[in-house]
Amino acid sequence: MSAVVAEPVAVFGCRPRVAGGVCFLEDQVVLHAAGTGCLRLHLEQKWHKFIPGTEKSRGVQALAVSPNRRYLAVSETVAEQPSLTVYELSSVPARRRRTLTSAELPAREAVSLAFSPDCRYLAAATAPPEGHLTYWLWEKQRLMAAVRVEAPGSGICQVSFSPQDNAQVCITGNGFFKLFKYSEGTLKQVNLQKGEPQNYLCHAWLSKEEVICGTDTGKLILFETGELHWETSVEYKKTPRELEEDATTEDYESSSDVSCGLASEDNGSQQDSLPQISAVAAYSKGFACSSSPGVVLLFEKTKGKEVYKESQEIWLPRDLFSSEPKQSGRQDIICICFSPSEETMVVNTNKNQLYMFTMFSTDLMKEKAAYFAYLNFPLHSASITGLDICIWKPILATCSLDRSVRIWNYKTNTLELYKEYREEAYTVSLHPTGLFCLVGFSDKLRFISLLYEDMHVFKEFAVRKCRECSFSNGGHLFAAVNGNVIQIYSSITFENINNLKGHSGKIHAVKWSADDTKFVSCDTHGAVYEWNLLTGKRESECVLKSCIYSSIALSSDAKIIFAVGSDQTLKEIAESSIQHEVPAFGVVYTAVAVSHSGHMVFVGTSLGTIRAMKLPLPLTKDFNEYQAHAGAVTKMSVTNDDLFLLTASEDGSIFIWKVYDKGGGILKWEKEVEYAEEVLIMRSDIEEKSQAMLDLQIRVKELQTENDYQLRLKDMYCDEKIKELEENFTQEIGSLKTKHQILQAEKEKQELQHQFQLSELMNKQAREVQQLESDSNQKLLMENEKYQELQVKSQRMQEDYEKQLHNLEESKSRAVKELTEYYEEKLNEKSVLLEEAKEDMRQQLQAHEEIKKQIEEDEDREILEIKIKYERQLLEEKESNLQLKGETGVMNKRLNSLQKELKERNRDIEEMRLEQQKLQGIIKSLEKDTLALKTEIQERADTIQDKEKHIYDLKKKNQELEKFKFVLDYRVEEFKKQIESRENDIKTMKEQICEMEGELERFHKESTQLKLNITQLQQKLKATDREMQRERQKKQNMEALIKRFKTDLHNCVGFIQDSKKMKDRIRELYTKYVQQSDMVETEALDTDLQQEYMRQREYLERNLAALKKKVKDQEVHQAAYMRIVQENVSLIKEINDLRQELKVAHTQVHDLRSTLRLTKKKQAIQDTAPSSELLSSPAVLRLNAEKESEKIIEMQQLEIQYLRDQIQEKGQVLAVQPLSGGNLPKLNLERSHKTQQQ
């Protein structure tokens, strides 16, 4: 046998329309039909255990689990023959226990099954109108009873046992509700059907006698012991969201036309959506039923007239990723089941979906509508058309005719991404990174980014009905099939690099080589082409027109091509020719996959089975075959580490197989593969989430503050309460203390009383004891005397009794002697009678022997007569036997000839069967093609009709639109003009933005320049501080000089009488003080004034130049002007402050000098005339210096006023001229001017 073993580790899929299709084995273990078998699924641990069906099975039609959860009964079709199998679930894996068959009944498939309460019996029902109800003792494979169930028409049929009675069975269907009782090997009907027959779709036992049934008209009927007990009708339910939408639409309905249209739509929807009870299940409080698509109603038992009352609605959730979210919640619920503890409810829908609901939440939400949740995740509901894997991540992508694309994780057995589109998806391919995928839809080929929680269409290609697409192994290229042409695109630039032309039929499969230099494709006309992507030409080809290829696979070195098709063989193609051809043994291969190690080959069949082979390919049946899918396998793929095989099928199921290669080569893959964990996410999503996080953080902070506030309030309240309680308790303690003291005093009084009473009682008791002792002594004496008297009496009595006994013994012995004598006489009489009887016996024996002799003689005579008679008959029979032997010889010869003819006929029949199978395979493939073509024709006819309708509507609209054409043309022209003006405005705005950006850069430069100016001014301030210090030093020097001058002058006064000496001394004083001090001071003052003037002039000129530059630009922003003006104002303020300080310093110096001059004048008046003449010249010089400084200050003030006027004029010009990019506010220069004046 083959050394390749595959084991299913996960199954994603659910088989539809299976009676009892979902049930619980434990509180966390669910069993449902999947593929050709059943799947056990753990809700928390997420493990999957698959129970495969019987070989050549076409899928499960009905299943049932025994009440003790140990056995599973399955009804299926095996090789076009019905089969009923019982499995034992307790063994691992589940073991096939019994297969039930009966030759007495017609071969019909069971559509409903049920176990008895003690799990010994199994009831099975076949579909009406020619239905049968069978009653099996399944462990012994014995059919106990069967009864035909006549029904007026076909429909759903359900069978069930009473929960407490093995012999009572209920069966319902279209037009009948019957209760049967098993007794004495037959099933007898115990109820009589009254009233009009109903179409019963489902039923459930509520107790030993009560059965609830649901009909196709929305009625719930309760039968008790087979008779109608209660009945109610359930209305068609609308979802809460639909009710809200209806309420809003009713508010906005105004015109009669709109209301008429809505009324007609409502009538149509009501006609299409009549209520029908499609499923019902019982639980401890009542029962659950589905009355409308997408809803389950819970009914609970009441004590009033209404036996059961509706308690809650549970709705299927809307699928936000679906193309039609409203319809996603409107699925028909076909099966309901409860867990053993009734904590969980699971439902199955007609779209292969499984939902669950936790029952304990119903008590919390009695008035609100509750919603189901997916049991695990949404599953495919139609044929899977595409499957692919990637290298970086353990994920696989699938697409289906249910218009959805799904991303699965085969390591964690979860669904990572899912989205439904408006068009059917035919093919899918994953990028090697796992971050992108290609999907071929009916209208376009789309390049999709796989985001963290969504799929985003990044690029669309005009490729209609792309049936195959594939990324290269490097991911830089991808191929897409467009009709008969294969287009090669770059996945980076999305350019069409190459077109591979040459196929004449539909291309069914494409494959890349490992190095992406070669490309292989196959089509329906039997062509397999190998392409060189560097040249874009065919390198080799292999054409077999009798075969329609469906799938191909490449070996790791790209030298061998494995192909499968309609001719029931697996072909090994190399060097443009078929090297090996392995037969499929009666099935059609639909898919093929090769391991990367080159040791294993896997093929999928049209029956849904998987075959695992080892290379080189075997010519005999040397492979392992596994039952898996219920439809043909459409796609197969092996993971890059060769550990998993992934298969998809037409039944919408996906199987993940763990692969074991026992022939070696698995050791190098046992190392764990490191997968990438990166995901894509949109920037807008991140921003939204960050904003949501910020909002939540703010909300959390608010809640924290609120909680803190509430806690403080509670603390305050609690503190107040504690204080009140403490006060109350202190008061109570005080009152209790007083009470305790009072009680203690009373206790002491009572103790004294008790002691007094005790002493009295003790005295009384002592007296009474003495009296009792004396009385008892007297009584004892009396009793002793009585005792002695009685003893004497007893002795007398004993003597009397002994005498009586002796007399009785004597009388007894006499009586015995008399009896023995009497019976001896009787014995003698009886012995005489016996001897007489013996003599009679001897006489009778003699007579009997004589009679016996006579009878024997008569019998001998009869025997002789009979012997003669039978000998004659023997002779006659021998003669007839001889004749018959001759006839048998002739018949044997004829038999031999007929057997030879039969063998020849059987050979012909086998040959014809083989030919028929081949022809059937070809017919099936042709039928599939015809069906596909018919569907295409129907689709095209529908599209043509839609387009014709659309054209007719468009013609009508054209006629109406022509009327408005002139007005619209005129409006279009106006809009064009407005658009042109807007575009011009936009251009001007853009230019303004550019200019403003440039202005911003200039402002930045100016700000840096102003910072430099500020540093310069700070340096100037430091310089002025130094000058101030110098001036102060000068002042000190002057004061010292004045003191010296006074001392010298005082010394001169001593020569008042000597005029010559006086004159010489004054000249010395003049030369000493006036020439060295005044002249130097005037020169220093002049130089200081000139430097200050030059510095202020340079500063104002710089400011003026900067303002002129700014005035030239008309689109300067107000904020910039205001900032510059404020800086200028601050600088001017600083300059004014410095000027004021300078003025104060000058005034101080001037005052000092004036005081000096006054002293000099006084001395000059006292001196002679020549001395006054000599002294007049420096005073004149001093007056000239003061005038010059005043003139300089006036000139500076005039120049500042001129500059201010110029700035004001420029500001008025700017205020008059409007700005093009938006009206900026006026530059308010008046305020700055006022501040400068102040």
CSV table of C-alpha atoms in Angstrom, one decimal, residues 214-390:
chain,number,residue,atom,x,y,z
A,214,GLY,CA,-45.9,23.6,13.0
A,215,THR,CA,-47.6,24.1,9.7
A,216,ASP,CA,-46.7,25.9,6.4
A,217,THR,CA,-49.4,28.5,7.2
A,218,GLY,CA,-47.9,29.7,10.4
A,219,LYS,CA,-50.0,27.7,12.8
A,220,LEU,CA,-48.8,26.0,16.1
A,221,ILE,CA,-51.0,23.1,17.0
A,222,LEU,CA,-50.7,21.2,20.3
A,223,PHE,CA,-52.0,17.6,20.4
A,224,GLU,CA,-52.5,15.8,23.7
A,225,THR,CA,-52.9,12.0,23.4
A,226,GLY,CA,-53.5,12.5,19.7
A,227,GLU,CA,-56.3,15.0,20.1
A,228,LEU,CA,-56.3,18.8,19.4
A,229,HIS,CA,-55.7,20.6,22.7
A,230,TRP,CA,-54.5,24.1,21.7
A,231,GLU,CA,-53.9,26.1,18.6
A,232,THR,CA,-52.5,29.5,17.7
A,233,SER,CA,-51.3,31.4,14.6
A,234,VAL,CA,-48.0,33.2,14.4
A,235,GLU,CA,-47.8,36.4,12.3
A,236,TYR,CA,-45.0,37.2,9.9
A,237,LYS,CA,-42.3,38.9,11.9
A,238,LYS,CA,-40.3,42.0,10.8
A,239,THR,CA,-36.9,42.8,12.3
A,240,PRO,CA,-36.6,45.7,14.7
A,241,ARG,CA,-34.6,47.7,12.1
A,242,GLU,CA,-37.3,47.1,9.4
A,243,LEU,CA,-40.0,48.3,11.8
A,244,GLU,CA,-37.9,51.5,12.5
A,245,GLU,CA,-37.4,52.0,8.7
A,246,ASP,CA,-41.2,51.5,8.1
A,247,ALA,CA,-42.0,54.1,10.8
A,248,THR,CA,-39.6,56.7,9.2
A,249,THR,CA,-41.0,56.0,5.7
A,250,GLU,CA,-44.6,56.5,6.9
A,251,ASP,CA,-43.7,59.9,8.3
A,252,TYR,CA,-42.3,61.0,4.9
A,253,GLU,CA,-45.1,59.7,2.7
A,254,SER,CA,-46.9,62.7,1.2
A,255,SER,CA,-48.1,62.3,-2.4
A,256,SER,CA,-50.8,59.8,-3.5
A,257,ASP,CA,-48.5,58.2,-6.1
A,258,VAL,CA,-45.8,57.4,-3.7
A,259,SER,CA,-48.3,55.9,-1.2
A,260,CYS,CA,-49.9,53.8,-4.0
A,261,GLY,CA,-46.4,52.5,-5.0
A,262,LEU,CA,-45.5,51.7,-1.5
A,263,ALA,CA,-48.8,49.9,-0.9
A,264,SER,CA,-48.3,47.7,-3.9
A,265,GLU,CA,-44.7,46.9,-2.8
A,266,ASP,CA,-46.0,46.0,0.7
A,267,ASN,CA,-48.6,43.7,-0.8
A,268,GLY,CA,-46.1,42.0,-2.9
A,269,SER,CA,-43.7,41.5,0.0
A,270,GLN,CA,-46.5,40.1,2.2
A,271,GLN,CA,-47.5,37.6,-0.6
A,272,ASP,CA,-43.9,36.5,-0.8
A,273,SER,CA,-43.4,36.3,2.9
A,274,LEU,CA,-46.2,34.2,4.4
A,275,PRO,CA,-45.3,32.8,7.9
A,276,GLN,CA,-44.4,29.1,8.1
A,277,ILE,CA,-43.1,27.1,11.1
A,278,SER,CA,-40.0,25.6,9.5
A,279,ALA,CA,-38.4,24.2,12.8
A,280,VAL,CA,-39.4,23.5,16.4
A,281,ALA,CA,-37.5,22.2,19.4
A,282,ALA,CA,-38.6,21.6,23.0
A,283,TYR,CA,-36.8,22.6,26.2
A,284,SER,CA,-37.7,22.6,29.9
A,285,LYS,CA,-39.6,25.9,30.0
A,286,GLY,CA,-41.5,25.4,26.7
A,287,PHE,CA,-40.4,25.3,23.1
A,288,ALA,CA,-38.6,27.3,20.4
A,289,CYS,CA,-39.8,27.7,16.8
A,290,SER,CA,-38.9,29.6,13.7
A,291,SER,CA,-42.0,31.3,12.2
A,292,SER,CA,-40.3,33.7,9.7
A,293,PRO,CA,-37.0,33.8,7.9
A,294,GLY,CA,-34.2,34.8,10.4
A,295,VAL,CA,-36.1,34.6,13.7
A,296,VAL,CA,-36.6,32.1,16.5
A,297,LEU,CA,-39.5,32.6,18.9
A,298,LEU,CA,-39.4,31.3,22.5
A,299,PHE,CA,-42.7,30.1,24.0
A,300,GLU,CA,-43.1,29.5,27.7
A,301,LYS,CA,-45.8,27.6,29.6
A,302,THR,CA,-48.5,29.6,31.3
A,303,LYS,CA,-51.4,28.7,33.7
A,304,GLY,CA,-54.0,30.7,31.8
A,305,LYS,CA,-56.2,29.9,28.8
A,306,GLU,CA,-53.2,30.2,26.5
A,307,VAL,CA,-51.2,27.2,27.3
A,308,TYR,CA,-48.0,28.6,25.9
A,309,LYS,CA,-47.2,32.3,25.4
A,310,GLU,CA,-44.5,34.0,23.3
A,311,SER,CA,-41.7,35.3,25.6
A,312,GLN,CA,-38.9,36.4,23.3
A,313,GLU,CA,-37.7,37.0,19.7
A,314,ILE,CA,-34.2,36.0,18.8
A,315,TRP,CA,-33.0,37.3,15.4
A,316,LEU,CA,-30.2,36.3,13.1
A,317,PRO,CA,-27.7,39.2,12.9
A,318,ARG,CA,-27.1,41.4,9.8
A,319,ASP,CA,-23.8,40.6,8.1
A,320,LEU,CA,-22.1,44.0,7.7
A,321,PHE,CA,-19.6,42.5,5.2
A,322,SER,CA,-22.4,41.2,3.0
A,323,SER,CA,-23.4,42.9,-0.2
A,324,GLU,CA,-27.1,42.7,0.9
A,325,PRO,CA,-27.0,43.1,4.8
A,326,LYS,CA,-30.8,43.1,5.0
A,327,GLN,CA,-31.1,39.7,3.2
A,328,SER,CA,-28.2,38.2,5.2
A,329,GLY,CA,-30.4,38.2,8.3
A,330,ARG,CA,-33.4,36.7,6.4
A,331,GLN,CA,-32.3,33.0,6.1
A,332,ASP,CA,-34.7,30.1,6.6
A,333,ILE,CA,-33.9,28.2,9.9
A,334,ILE,CA,-34.3,24.5,9.2
A,335,CYS,CA,-33.0,23.0,12.5
A,336,ILE,CA,-33.0,24.0,16.2
A,337,CYS,CA,-31.2,22.2,19.0
A,338,PHE,CA,-30.4,22.8,22.7
A,339,SER,CA,-27.4,21.8,24.7
A,340,PRO,CA,-27.9,19.2,27.5
A,341,SER,CA,-27.7,21.9,30.1
A,342,GLU,CA,-30.0,24.2,28.0
A,343,GLU,CA,-27.4,27.0,28.2
A,344,THR,CA,-26.8,27.2,24.5
A,345,MET,CA,-29.1,27.1,21.4
A,346,VAL,CA,-27.7,26.3,17.9
A,347,VAL,CA,-29.6,26.7,14.7
A,348,ASN,CA,-28.9,25.7,11.1
A,349,THR,CA,-30.0,27.7,8.1
A,350,ASN,CA,-30.7,27.0,4.4
A,351,LYS,CA,-27.5,28.9,3.5
A,352,ASN,CA,-25.2,26.4,5.3
A,353,GLN,CA,-24.7,28.8,8.2
A,354,LEU,CA,-24.6,27.8,11.9
A,355,TYR,CA,-25.6,30.3,14.7
A,356,MET,CA,-25.6,30.0,18.5
A,357,PHE,CA,-27.3,31.9,21.3
A,358,THR,CA,-26.7,31.7,25.1
A,359,MET,CA,-30.0,31.0,26.8
A,360,PHE,CA,-29.2,32.6,30.2
A,361,SER,CA,-29.2,36.0,28.6
A,362,THR,CA,-33.0,35.7,27.9
A,363,ASP,CA,-33.8,36.4,31.5
A,364,LEU,CA,-31.9,39.7,31.3
A,365,MET,CA,-33.5,40.9,28.1
A,366,LYS,CA,-37.2,39.9,28.4
A,367,GLU,CA,-38.5,42.9,26.4
A,368,LYS,CA,-35.7,43.5,24.0
A,369,ALA,CA,-35.0,41.6,20.8
A,370,ALA,CA,-31.9,39.4,21.1
A,371,TYR,CA,-29.6,38.3,18.4
A,372,PHE,CA,-27.7,35.2,17.5
A,373,ALA,CA,-24.0,35.0,16.9
A,374,TYR,CA,-22.0,32.8,14.5
A,375,LEU,CA,-21.2,29.4,16.0
A,376,ASN,CA,-17.6,30.0,14.8
A,377,PHE,CA,-17.6,32.1,11.6
A,378,PRO,CA,-19.6,32.4,8.4
A,379,LEU,CA,-19.2,29.5,5.9
A,380,HIS,CA,-19.5,29.2,2.1
A,381,SER,CA,-23.0,28.6,0.9
A,382,ALA,CA,-22.2,27.7,-2.8
A,383,SER,CA,-19.6,26.0,-4.9
A,384,ILE,CA,-16.0,27.1,-4.2
A,385,THR,CA,-14.3,28.2,-7.4
A,386,GLY,CA,-10.9,29.3,-6.2
A,387,LEU,CA,-8.3,28.4,-3.6
A,388,ASP,CA,-4.7,29.6,-3.1
A,389,ILE,CA,-2.0,29.8,-0.4
A,390,CYS,CA,0.9,32.1,0.3
